[in-house]
């Protein structure tokens, strides 16, 4: 073959590959997607899991939890719990094991549109946001400012466009709203208005939740339709580590369970501060606290949708400060995820709460190794996975975009390598070596698998140094900034119609002006 023909063939192959890359793919043909089966990374062996489980049962049966509210004591003791003379509510082994056996394992977290529904049974894995950051971070200057309701809405609509962030949980606090009711209600409103994906948020008072239910029923088309497809879940810190119930959160939990809302049972002990400094001990306490919550939920309503939300955090024991980006953090959540799989419960853990204050090398490294381990741990839901800085104190819009790419690469590791007659490629190897040009560029197999086998980041810079210079030396952060600008200018969701929004505003005190939700 002549040199001209070789060059032409290579050029034609490159053009074909570029065309393939640009063409949209159906979900089943993409290299990654929501709900991939996870669990290849195991930090605990089978014997260690059983030892943790035994210790958990010991803690629940003999130590129990303090400060249970009367309604909690009533339903749990009726189910088999025991209130000790010292006031601690204990959970006998039989009650715990019976609860685990009958717990709802077929939970679906619904979006407002069915394409965003998440089946969290088995080891299907999804990534999303979460947190209660009180600051927004300027990616360029590093300046921190207080977060607002408008910020929350903007984050939600940014997430609405990012393919690898599968759900939106409230990521910042509306610091512009001083009244607790206004904050709770408007947090829910801004979240469900900003994205069609499943939303998670929280409430500090049962009345706030009851009023939010009224709005959610309006959006759903009635209470019956809401109960059929609840598209908002409650993040509920029902426990104050170590091993104490939180009164107001428990009251909200009871209203949420009876209202058909999925509950994230969240225990967030900090190793060395509010949970044992030993990693194993921290896992034991987290699991015990969440299983107590599971018993509580199922005593209220057997089979109610609940998420095993073990959220252990790490302290830097030199200073006592939280270290959300540490390697120990990754080990803790992976171990908790394994316990969730041991019980076969819908499981959610945190990852990506980097200690870095801005989107820099430290942030990328901390999020990368935490996500790689957590994503492959078998958990169903990975919370706080995008946008977070300063161990949950700061949220950065550009980091949402950067983290979307990191999560995409991690999801590719979750998917693993397919072994089949076609992928083993014996015939493709023969054709290239015996009949072809001696390379695989432009071959039929290369073109057929370039999207189903490979993930391509939006912000990663993969050009040659010369091409990079010619393009103006773009960085990942520069690309992320442009994506944020384009999305903020052009994406204003209208899954809640203007007419319905007017009805909501007539009935409730919505603080986010409608003009801030339009182009």
PDB file of N, CA, C and O in Angstrom, residues 228-299:
ATOM      1  N   UNK A 228     -47.738   7.067  45.051  1.00  0.00           N
ATOM      2  CA  UNK A 228     -47.336   6.101  44.031  1.00  0.00           C
ATOM      3  C   UNK A 228     -45.912   6.357  43.547  1.00  0.00           C
ATOM      4  O   UNK A 228     -45.172   5.418  43.244  1.00  0.00           O
ATOM      5  N   UNK A 229     -45.531   7.645  43.493  1.00  0.00           N
ATOM      6  CA  UNK A 229     -44.210   8.012  42.991  1.00  0.00           C
ATOM      7  C   UNK A 229     -43.631   9.157  43.822  1.00  0.00           C
ATOM      8  O   UNK A 229     -43.532  10.300  43.352  1.00  0.00           O
ATOM      9  N   UNK A 230     -43.246   8.908  45.077  1.00  0.00           N
ATOM     10  CA  UNK A 230     -42.650   9.982  45.885  1.00  0.00           C
ATOM     11  C   UNK A 230     -41.280  10.373  45.335  1.00  0.00           C
ATOM     12  O   UNK A 230     -40.342   9.580  45.364  1.00  0.00           O
ATOM     13  N   UNK A 231     -41.176  11.605  44.846  1.00  0.00           N
ATOM     14  CA  UNK A 231     -39.958  12.040  44.157  1.00  0.00           C
ATOM     15  C   UNK A 231     -39.039  12.859  45.058  1.00  0.00           C
ATOM     16  O   UNK A 231     -38.051  13.425  44.590  1.00  0.00           O
ATOM     17  N   UNK A 232     -39.357  12.919  46.348  1.00  0.00           N
ATOM     18  CA  UNK A 232     -38.496  13.571  47.331  1.00  0.00           C
ATOM     19  C   UNK A 232     -38.288  12.612  48.497  1.00  0.00           C
ATOM     20  O   UNK A 232     -39.250  11.987  48.974  1.00  0.00           O
ATOM     21  N   UNK A 233     -37.053  12.491  48.966  1.00  0.00           N
ATOM     22  CA  UNK A 233     -36.759  11.699  50.151  1.00  0.00           C
ATOM     23  C   UNK A 233     -36.255  12.619  51.257  1.00  0.00           C
ATOM     24  O   UNK A 233     -35.804  13.733  50.995  1.00  0.00           O
ATOM     25  N   UNK A 234     -36.360  12.136  52.498  1.00  0.00           N
ATOM     26  CA  UNK A 234     -35.940  12.922  53.650  1.00  0.00           C
ATOM     27  C   UNK A 234     -34.602  12.439  54.172  1.00  0.00           C
ATOM     28  O   UNK A 234     -34.427  11.255  54.475  1.00  0.00           O
ATOM     29  N   UNK A 235     -33.659  13.365  54.282  1.00  0.00           N
ATOM     30  CA  UNK A 235     -32.400  13.090  54.966  1.00  0.00           C
ATOM     31  C   UNK A 235     -32.641  13.365  56.442  1.00  0.00           C
ATOM     32  O   UNK A 235     -32.849  14.509  56.833  1.00  0.00           O
ATOM     33  N   UNK A 236     -32.615  12.312  57.269  1.00  0.00           N
ATOM     34  CA  UNK A 236     -33.050  12.454  58.653  1.00  0.00           C
ATOM     35  C   UNK A 236     -31.955  12.029  59.626  1.00  0.00           C
ATOM     36  O   UNK A 236     -31.615  10.851  59.724  1.00  0.00           O
ATOM     37  N   UNK A 237     -31.409  13.012  60.348  1.00  0.00           N
ATOM     38  CA  UNK A 237     -30.400  12.726  61.378  1.00  0.00           C
ATOM     39  C   UNK A 237     -31.121  12.420  62.690  1.00  0.00           C
ATOM     40  O   UNK A 237     -31.093  13.216  63.633  1.00  0.00           O
ATOM     41  N   UNK A 238     -31.757  11.257  62.748  1.00  0.00           N
ATOM     42  CA  UNK A 238     -32.575  10.865  63.896  1.00  0.00           C
ATOM     43  C   UNK A 238     -31.734  10.568  65.132  1.00  0.00           C
ATOM     44  O   UNK A 238     -32.265  10.423  66.237  1.00  0.00           O
ATOM     45  N   UNK A 239     -30.436  10.464  64.925  1.00  0.00           N
ATOM     46  CA  UNK A 239     -29.556  10.093  66.024  1.00  0.00           C
ATOM     47  C   UNK A 239     -28.456  11.146  66.172  1.00  0.00           C
ATOM     48  O   UNK A 239     -27.971  11.696  65.186  1.00  0.00           O
ATOM     49  N   UNK A 240     -28.114  11.436  67.429  1.00  0.00           N
ATOM     50  CA  UNK A 240     -26.975  12.297  67.740  1.00  0.00           C
ATOM     51  C   UNK A 240     -25.878  11.395  68.302  1.00  0.00           C
ATOM     52  O   UNK A 240     -26.003  10.924  69.437  1.00  0.00           O
ATOM     53  N   UNK A 241     -24.847  11.102  67.525  1.00  0.00           N
ATOM     54  CA  UNK A 241     -23.799  10.220  68.036  1.00  0.00           C
ATOM     55  C   UNK A 241     -23.119  10.818  69.268  1.00  0.00           C
ATOM     56  O   UNK A 241     -22.942  12.047  69.332  1.00  0.00           O
ATOM     57  N   UNK A 242     -22.751   9.978  70.267  1.00  0.00           N
ATOM     58  CA  UNK A 242     -22.913   8.531  70.239  1.00  0.00           C
ATOM     59  C   UNK A 242     -24.223   8.048  70.883  1.00  0.00           C
ATOM     60  O   UNK A 242     -24.496   8.330  72.053  1.00  0.00           O
ATOM     61  N   UNK A 243     -25.041   7.350  70.095  1.00  0.00           N
ATOM     62  CA  UNK A 243     -26.162   6.553  70.591  1.00  0.00           C
ATOM     63  C   UNK A 243     -27.190   7.350  71.392  1.00  0.00           C
ATOM     64  O   UNK A 243     -27.616   6.935  72.470  1.00  0.00           O
ATOM     65  N   UNK A 244     -27.632   8.479  70.815  1.00  0.00           N
ATOM     66  CA  UNK A 244     -28.734   9.241  71.398  1.00  0.00           C
ATOM     67  C   UNK A 244     -29.707   9.618  70.298  1.00  0.00           C
ATOM     68  O   UNK A 244     -29.300   9.983  69.188  1.00  0.00           O
ATOM     69  N   UNK A 245     -31.001   9.520  70.596  1.00  0.00           N
ATOM     70  CA  UNK A 245     -31.999   9.973  69.640  1.00  0.00           C
ATOM     71  C   UNK A 245     -32.061  11.502  69.629  1.00  0.00           C
ATOM     72  O   UNK A 245     -31.809  12.154  70.646  1.00  0.00           O
ATOM     73  N   UNK A 246     -32.406  12.069  68.469  1.00  0.00           N
ATOM     74  CA  UNK A 246     -32.600  13.509  68.307  1.00  0.00           C
ATOM     75  C   UNK A 246     -34.101  13.773  68.257  1.00  0.00           C
ATOM     76  O   UNK A 246     -34.779  13.345  67.320  1.00  0.00           O
ATOM     77  N   UNK A 247     -34.627  14.491  69.234  1.00  0.00           N
ATOM     78  CA  UNK A 247     -36.068  14.608  69.422  1.00  0.00           C
ATOM     79  C   UNK A 247     -36.788  15.162  68.197  1.00  0.00           C
ATOM     80  O   UNK A 247     -37.731  14.555  67.680  1.00  0.00           O
ATOM     81  N   UNK A 248     -36.402  16.348  67.722  1.00  0.00           N
ATOM     82  CA  UNK A 248     -37.111  16.973  66.604  1.00  0.00           C
ATOM     83  C   UNK A 248     -37.004  16.142  65.334  1.00  0.00           C
ATOM     84  O   UNK A 248     -37.973  16.005  64.570  1.00  0.00           O
ATOM     85  N   UNK A 249     -35.823  15.582  65.091  1.00  0.00           N
ATOM     86  CA  UNK A 249     -35.646  14.754  63.900  1.00  0.00           C
ATOM     87  C   UNK A 249     -36.520  13.514  63.954  1.00  0.00           C
ATOM     88  O   UNK A 249     -37.065  13.075  62.931  1.00  0.00           O
ATOM     89  N   UNK A 250     -36.688  12.935  65.140  1.00  0.00           N
ATOM     90  CA  UNK A 250     -37.544  11.760  65.274  1.00  0.00           C
ATOM     91  C   UNK A 250     -39.002  12.103  64.972  1.00  0.00           C
ATOM     92  O   UNK A 250     -39.729  11.318  64.353  1.00  0.00           O
ATOM     93  N   UNK A 251     -39.440  13.271  65.401  1.00  0.00           N
ATOM     94  CA  UNK A 251     -40.808  13.680  65.100  1.00  0.00           C
ATOM     95  C   UNK A 251     -40.994  13.871  63.594  1.00  0.00           C
ATOM     96  O   UNK A 251     -42.038  13.499  63.039  1.00  0.00           O
ATOM     97  N   UNK A 252     -40.006  14.446  62.941  1.00  0.00           N
ATOM     98  CA  UNK A 252     -40.074  14.583  61.490  1.00  0.00           C
ATOM     99  C   UNK A 252     -40.062  13.212  60.809  1.00  0.00           C
ATOM    100  O   UNK A 252     -40.796  12.986  59.831  1.00  0.00           O
ATOM    101  N   UNK A 253     -39.232  12.305  61.317  1.00  0.00           N
ATOM    102  CA  UNK A 253     -39.170  10.949  60.757  1.00  0.00           C
ATOM    103  C   UNK A 253     -40.548  10.299  60.764  1.00  0.00           C
ATOM    104  O   UNK A 253     -40.975   9.707  59.765  1.00  0.00           O
ATOM    105  N   UNK A 254     -41.254  10.410  61.873  1.00  0.00           N
ATOM    106  CA  UNK A 254     -42.561   9.772  61.983  1.00  0.00           C
ATOM    107  C   UNK A 254     -43.559  10.350  60.980  1.00  0.00           C
ATOM    108  O   UNK A 254     -44.319   9.615  60.348  1.00  0.00           O
ATOM    109  N   UNK A 255     -43.536  11.674  60.798  1.00  0.00           N
ATOM    110  CA  UNK A 255     -44.427  12.298  59.815  1.00  0.00           C
ATOM    111  C   UNK A 255     -44.045  11.851  58.402  1.00  0.00           C
ATOM    112  O   UNK A 255     -44.918  11.553  57.573  1.00  0.00           O
ATOM    113  N   UNK A 256     -42.759  11.785  58.129  1.00  0.00           N
ATOM    114  CA  UNK A 256     -42.306  11.375  56.808  1.00  0.00           C
ATOM    115  C   UNK A 256     -42.690   9.940  56.485  1.00  0.00           C
ATOM    116  O   UNK A 256     -43.160   9.650  55.375  1.00  0.00           O
ATOM    117  N   UNK A 257     -42.484   9.028  57.421  1.00  0.00           N
ATOM    118  CA  UNK A 257     -42.831   7.623  57.188  1.00  0.00           C
ATOM    119  C   UNK A 257     -44.322   7.488  56.904  1.00  0.00           C
ATOM    120  O   UNK A 257     -44.740   6.819  55.945  1.00  0.00           O
ATOM    121  N   UNK A 258     -45.143   8.138  57.705  1.00  0.00           N
ATOM    122  CA  UNK A 258     -46.595   8.034  57.524  1.00  0.00           C
ATOM    123  C   UNK A 258     -47.064   8.754  56.263  1.00  0.00           C
ATOM    124  O   UNK A 258     -48.137   8.447  55.736  1.00  0.00           O
ATOM    125  N   UNK A 259     -46.246   9.699  55.773  1.00  0.00           N
ATOM    126  CA  UNK A 259     -46.595  10.409  54.545  1.00  0.00           C
ATOM    127  C   UNK A 259     -46.083   9.753  53.277  1.00  0.00           C
ATOM    128  O   UNK A 259     -46.232  10.313  52.193  1.00  0.00           O
ATOM    129  N   UNK A 260     -45.482   8.578  53.402  1.00  0.00           N
ATOM    130  CA  UNK A 260     -45.029   7.843  52.221  1.00  0.00           C
ATOM    131  C   UNK A 260     -43.709   8.314  51.654  1.00  0.00           C
ATOM    132  O   UNK A 260     -43.371   8.015  50.498  1.00  0.00           O
ATOM    133  N   UNK A 261     -42.922   9.037  52.438  1.00  0.00           N
ATOM    134  CA  UNK A 261     -41.650   9.570  51.954  1.00  0.00           C
ATOM    135  C   UNK A 261     -40.498   8.627  52.307  1.00  0.00           C
ATOM    136  O   UNK A 261     -40.375   8.211  53.457  1.00  0.00           O
ATOM    137  N   UNK A 262     -39.645   8.275  51.347  1.00  0.00           N
ATOM    138  CA  UNK A 262     -38.462   7.465  51.679  1.00  0.00           C
ATOM    139  C   UNK A 262     -37.567   8.217  52.664  1.00  0.00           C
ATOM    140  O   UNK A 262     -37.399   9.441  52.561  1.00  0.00           O
ATOM    141  N   UNK A 263     -36.994   7.482  53.622  1.00  0.00           N
ATOM    142  CA  UNK A 263     -36.196   8.093  54.682  1.00  0.00           C
ATOM    143  C   UNK A 263     -34.742   7.632  54.575  1.00  0.00           C
ATOM    144  O   UNK A 263     -34.467   6.424  54.590  1.00  0.00           O
ATOM    145  N   UNK A 264     -33.835   8.591  54.457  1.00  0.00           N
ATOM    146  CA  UNK A 264     -32.407   8.290  54.599  1.00  0.00           C
ATOM    147  C   UNK A 264     -32.089   8.335  56.083  1.00  0.00           C
ATOM    148  O   UNK A 264     -32.074   9.407  56.699  1.00  0.00           O
ATOM    149  N   UNK A 265     -31.873   7.166  56.679  1.00  0.00           N
ATOM    150  CA  UNK A 265     -31.555   7.058  58.107  1.00  0.00           C
ATOM    151  C   UNK A 265     -30.084   7.379  58.283  1.00  0.00           C
ATOM    152  O   UNK A 265     -29.211   6.557  58.021  1.00  0.00           O
ATOM    153  N   UNK A 266     -29.813   8.584  58.746  1.00  0.00           N
ATOM    154  CA  UNK A 266     -28.462   9.113  58.674  1.00  0.00           C
ATOM    155  C   UNK A 266     -27.818   9.187  60.057  1.00  0.00           C
ATOM    156  O   UNK A 266     -28.288   9.907  60.933  1.00  0.00           O
ATOM    157  N   UNK A 267     -26.742   8.414  60.222  1.00  0.00           N
ATOM    158  CA  UNK A 267     -25.896   8.505  61.414  1.00  0.00           C
ATOM    159  C   UNK A 267     -24.535   8.991  60.962  1.00  0.00           C
ATOM    160  O   UNK A 267     -23.924   8.404  60.068  1.00  0.00           O
ATOM    161  N   UNK A 268     -24.064  10.083  61.569  1.00  0.00           N
ATOM    162  CA  UNK A 268     -22.840  10.736  61.083  1.00  0.00           C
ATOM    163  C   UNK A 268     -21.865  10.976  62.223  1.00  0.00           C
ATOM    164  O   UNK A 268     -21.530  12.116  62.549  1.00  0.00           O
ATOM    165  N   UNK A 269     -21.406   9.906  62.823  1.00  0.00           N
ATOM    166  CA  UNK A 269     -20.395  10.039  63.858  1.00  0.00           C
ATOM    167  C   UNK A 269     -19.049  10.409  63.272  1.00  0.00           C
ATOM    168  O   UNK A 269     -18.724  10.025  62.145  1.00  0.00           O
ATOM    169  N   UNK A 270     -18.254  11.159  64.027  1.00  0.00           N
ATOM    170  CA  UNK A 270     -16.924  11.563  63.585  1.00  0.00           C
ATOM    171  C   UNK A 270     -15.892  10.827  64.423  1.00  0.00           C
ATOM    172  O   UNK A 270     -15.814  11.009  65.640  1.00  0.00           O
ATOM    173  N   UNK A 271     -15.118   9.964  63.749  1.00  0.00           N
ATOM    174  CA  UNK A 271     -14.175   9.092  64.449  1.00  0.00           C
ATOM    175  C   UNK A 271     -13.210   9.905  65.304  1.00  0.00           C
ATOM    176  O   UNK A 271     -12.598  10.862  64.837  1.00  0.00           O
ATOM    177  N   UNK A 272     -13.105   9.524  66.547  1.00  0.00           N
ATOM    178  CA  UNK A 272     -12.238  10.215  67.475  1.00  0.00           C
ATOM    179  C   UNK A 272     -12.912  11.346  68.211  1.00  0.00           C
ATOM    180  O   UNK A 272     -12.334  11.916  69.133  1.00  0.00           O
ATOM    181  N   UNK A 273     -14.143  11.680  67.812  1.00  0.00           N
ATOM    182  CA  UNK A 273     -14.890  12.755  68.465  1.00  0.00           C
ATOM    183  C   UNK A 273     -16.237  12.230  68.947  1.00  0.00           C
ATOM    184  O   UNK A 273     -16.477  12.104  70.150  1.00  0.00           O
ATOM    185  N   UNK A 274     -17.125  11.882  68.028  1.00  0.00           N
ATOM    186  CA  UNK A 274     -18.447  11.369  68.412  1.00  0.00           C
ATOM    187  C   UNK A 274     -18.630   9.899  68.070  1.00  0.00           C
ATOM    188  O   UNK A 274     -19.732   9.358  68.201  1.00  0.00           O
ATOM    189  N   UNK A 275     -17.576   9.260  67.606  1.00  0.00           N
ATOM    190  CA  UNK A 275     -17.551   7.799  67.467  1.00  0.00           C
ATOM    191  C   UNK A 275     -16.132   7.342  67.772  1.00  0.00           C
ATOM    192  O   UNK A 275     -15.203   8.163  67.808  1.00  0.00           O
ATOM    193  N   UNK A 276     -15.925   6.046  68.029  1.00  0.00           N
ATOM    194  CA  UNK A 276     -14.588   5.582  68.410  1.00  0.00           C
ATOM    195  C   UNK A 276     -13.527   5.959  67.389  1.00  0.00           C
ATOM    196  O   UNK A 276     -13.787   6.023  66.182  1.00  0.00           O
ATOM    197  N   UNK A 277     -12.315   6.203  67.883  1.00  0.00           N
ATOM    198  CA  UNK A 277     -11.208   6.552  66.993  1.00  0.00           C
ATOM    199  C   UNK A 277     -10.766   5.369  66.149  1.00  0.00           C
ATOM    200  O   UNK A 277     -10.277   5.547  65.028  1.00  0.00           O
ATOM    201  N   UNK A 278     -10.929   4.154  66.656  1.00  0.00           N
ATOM    202  CA  UNK A 278     -10.585   2.983  65.851  1.00  0.00           C
ATOM    203  C   UNK A 278     -11.598   2.870  64.710  1.00  0.00           C
ATOM    204  O   UNK A 278     -12.805   3.046  64.910  1.00  0.00           O
ATOM    205  N   UNK A 279     -11.117   2.576  63.508  1.00  0.00           N
ATOM    206  CA  UNK A 279     -12.007   2.529  62.361  1.00  0.00           C
ATOM    207  C   UNK A 279     -13.067   1.444  62.529  1.00  0.00           C
ATOM    208  O   UNK A 279     -14.238   1.647  62.196  1.00  0.00           O
ATOM    209  N   UNK A 280     -12.673   0.288  63.064  1.00  0.00           N
ATOM    210  CA  UNK A 280     -13.640  -0.797  63.262  1.00  0.00           C
ATOM    211  C   UNK A 280     -14.729  -0.387  64.257  1.00  0.00           C
ATOM    212  O   UNK A 280     -15.914  -0.653  64.057  1.00  0.00           O
ATOM    213  N   UNK A 281     -14.313   0.284  65.345  1.00  0.00           N
ATOM    214  CA  UNK A 281     -15.283   0.731  66.338  1.00  0.00           C
ATOM    215  C   UNK A 281     -16.240   1.761  65.777  1.00  0.00           C
ATOM    216  O   UNK A 281     -17.437   1.781  66.106  1.00  0.00           O
ATOM    217  N   UNK A 282     -15.730   2.638  64.917  1.00  0.00           N
ATOM    218  CA  UNK A 282     -16.581   3.625  64.272  1.00  0.00           C
ATOM    219  C   UNK A 282     -17.629   2.953  63.394  1.00  0.00           C
ATOM    220  O   UNK A 282     -18.808   3.345  63.390  1.00  0.00           O
ATOM    221  N   UNK A 283     -17.223   1.924  62.672  1.00  0.00           N
ATOM    222  CA  UNK A 283     -18.170   1.177  61.835  1.00  0.00           C
ATOM    223  C   UNK A 283     -19.237   0.522  62.700  1.00  0.00           C
ATOM    224  O   UNK A 283     -20.430   0.570  62.393  1.00  0.00           O
ATOM    225  N   UNK A 284     -18.826  -0.081  63.809  1.00  0.00           N
ATOM    226  CA  UNK A 284     -19.793  -0.744  64.702  1.00  0.00           C
ATOM    227  C   UNK A 284     -20.836   0.253  65.185  1.00  0.00           C
ATOM    228  O   UNK A 284     -22.050  -0.022  65.151  1.00  0.00           O
ATOM    229  N   UNK A 285     -20.399   1.413  65.652  1.00  0.00           N
ATOM    230  CA  UNK A 285     -21.366   2.386  66.166  1.00  0.00           C
ATOM    231  C   UNK A 285     -22.298   2.885  65.068  1.00  0.00           C
ATOM    232  O   UNK A 285     -23.514   2.984  65.275  1.00  0.00           O
ATOM    233  N   UNK A 286     -21.749   3.196  63.892  1.00  0.00           N
ATOM    234  CA  UNK A 286     -22.588   3.683  62.789  1.00  0.00           C
ATOM    235  C   UNK A 286     -23.660   2.665  62.427  1.00  0.00           C
ATOM    236  O   UNK A 286     -24.833   2.997  62.262  1.00  0.00           O
ATOM    237  N   UNK A 287     -23.244   1.412  62.269  1.00  0.00           N
ATOM    238  CA  UNK A 287     -24.183   0.364  61.870  1.00  0.00           C
ATOM    239  C   UNK A 287     -25.243   0.170  62.950  1.00  0.00           C
ATOM    240  O   UNK A 287     -26.440   0.030  62.650  1.00  0.00           O
ATOM    241  N   UNK A 288     -24.831   0.177  64.211  1.00  0.00           N
ATOM    242  CA  UNK A 288     -25.786   0.005  65.307  1.00  0.00           C
ATOM    243  C   UNK A 288     -26.819   1.129  65.306  1.00  0.00           C
ATOM    244  O   UNK A 288     -28.029   0.880  65.455  1.00  0.00           O
ATOM    245  N   UNK A 289     -26.373   2.351  65.144  1.00  0.00           N
ATOM    246  CA  UNK A 289     -27.301   3.488  65.165  1.00  0.00           C
ATOM    247  C   UNK A 289     -28.303   3.407  64.021  1.00  0.00           C
ATOM    248  O   UNK A 289     -29.507   3.626  64.210  1.00  0.00           O
ATOM    249  N   UNK A 290     -27.826   3.063  62.830  1.00  0.00           N
ATOM    250  CA  UNK A 290     -28.736   3.023  61.691  1.00  0.00           C
ATOM    251  C   UNK A 290     -29.701   1.839  61.799  1.00  0.00           C
ATOM    252  O   UNK A 290     -30.884   1.957  61.451  1.00  0.00           O
ATOM    253  N   UNK A 291     -29.234   0.696  62.284  1.00  0.00           N
ATOM    254  CA  UNK A 291     -30.159  -0.434  62.467  1.00  0.00           C
ATOM    255  C   UNK A 291     -31.217  -0.119  63.517  1.00  0.00           C
ATOM    256  O   UNK A 291     -32.364  -0.565  63.394  1.00  0.00           O
ATOM    257  N   UNK A 292     -30.863   0.664  64.542  1.00  0.00           N
ATOM    258  CA  UNK A 292     -31.882   1.110  65.501  1.00  0.00           C
ATOM    259  C   UNK A 292     -32.934   1.943  64.783  1.00  0.00           C
ATOM    260  O   UNK A 292     -34.142   1.799  65.022  1.00  0.00           O
ATOM    261  N   UNK A 293     -32.487   2.825  63.875  1.00  0.00           N
ATOM    262  CA  UNK A 293     -33.424   3.618  63.093  1.00  0.00           C
ATOM    263  C   UNK A 293     -34.294   2.764  62.193  1.00  0.00           C
ATOM    264  O   UNK A 293     -35.490   3.038  62.014  1.00  0.00           O
ATOM    265  N   UNK A 294     -33.714   1.715  61.627  1.00  0.00           N
ATOM    266  CA  UNK A 294     -34.489   0.815  60.771  1.00  0.00           C
ATOM    267  C   UNK A 294     -35.578   0.109  61.577  1.00  0.00           C
ATOM    268  O   UNK A 294     -36.712  -0.062  61.098  1.00  0.00           O
ATOM    269  N   UNK A 295     -35.237  -0.306  62.792  1.00  0.00           N
ATOM    270  CA  UNK A 295     -36.248  -0.910  63.673  1.00  0.00           C
ATOM    271  C   UNK A 295     -37.361   0.099  63.974  1.00  0.00           C
ATOM    272  O   UNK A 295     -38.553  -0.258  63.986  1.00  0.00           O
ATOM    273  N   UNK A 296     -36.998   1.323  64.200  1.00  0.00           N
ATOM    274  CA  UNK A 296     -37.946   2.403  64.494  1.00  0.00           C
ATOM    275  C   UNK A 296     -38.905   2.600  63.320  1.00  0.00           C
ATOM    276  O   UNK A 296     -40.138   2.605  63.482  1.00  0.00           O
ATOM    277  N   UNK A 297     -38.358   2.743  62.118  1.00  0.00           N
ATOM    278  CA  UNK A 297     -39.184   2.962  60.925  1.00  0.00           C
ATOM    279  C   UNK A 297     -40.141   1.800  60.709  1.00  0.00           C
ATOM    280  O   UNK A 297     -41.345   1.991  60.445  1.00  0.00           O
ATOM    281  N   UNK A 298     -39.629   0.584  60.806  1.00  0.00           N
ATOM    282  CA  UNK A 298     -40.476  -0.581  60.544  1.00  0.00           C
ATOM    283  C   UNK A 298     -41.474  -0.835  61.663  1.00  0.00           C
ATOM    284  O   UNK A 298     -42.500  -1.492  61.441  1.00  0.00           O
ATOM    285  N   UNK A 299     -41.194  -0.322  62.863  1.00  0.00           N
ATOM    286  CA  UNK A 299     -42.190  -0.399  63.935  1.00  0.00           C
ATOM    287  C   UNK A 299     -43.346   0.560  63.664  1.00  0.00           C
ATOM    288  O   UNK A 299     -44.494   0.284  64.025  1.00  0.00           O
TER     289      UNK A 299
END
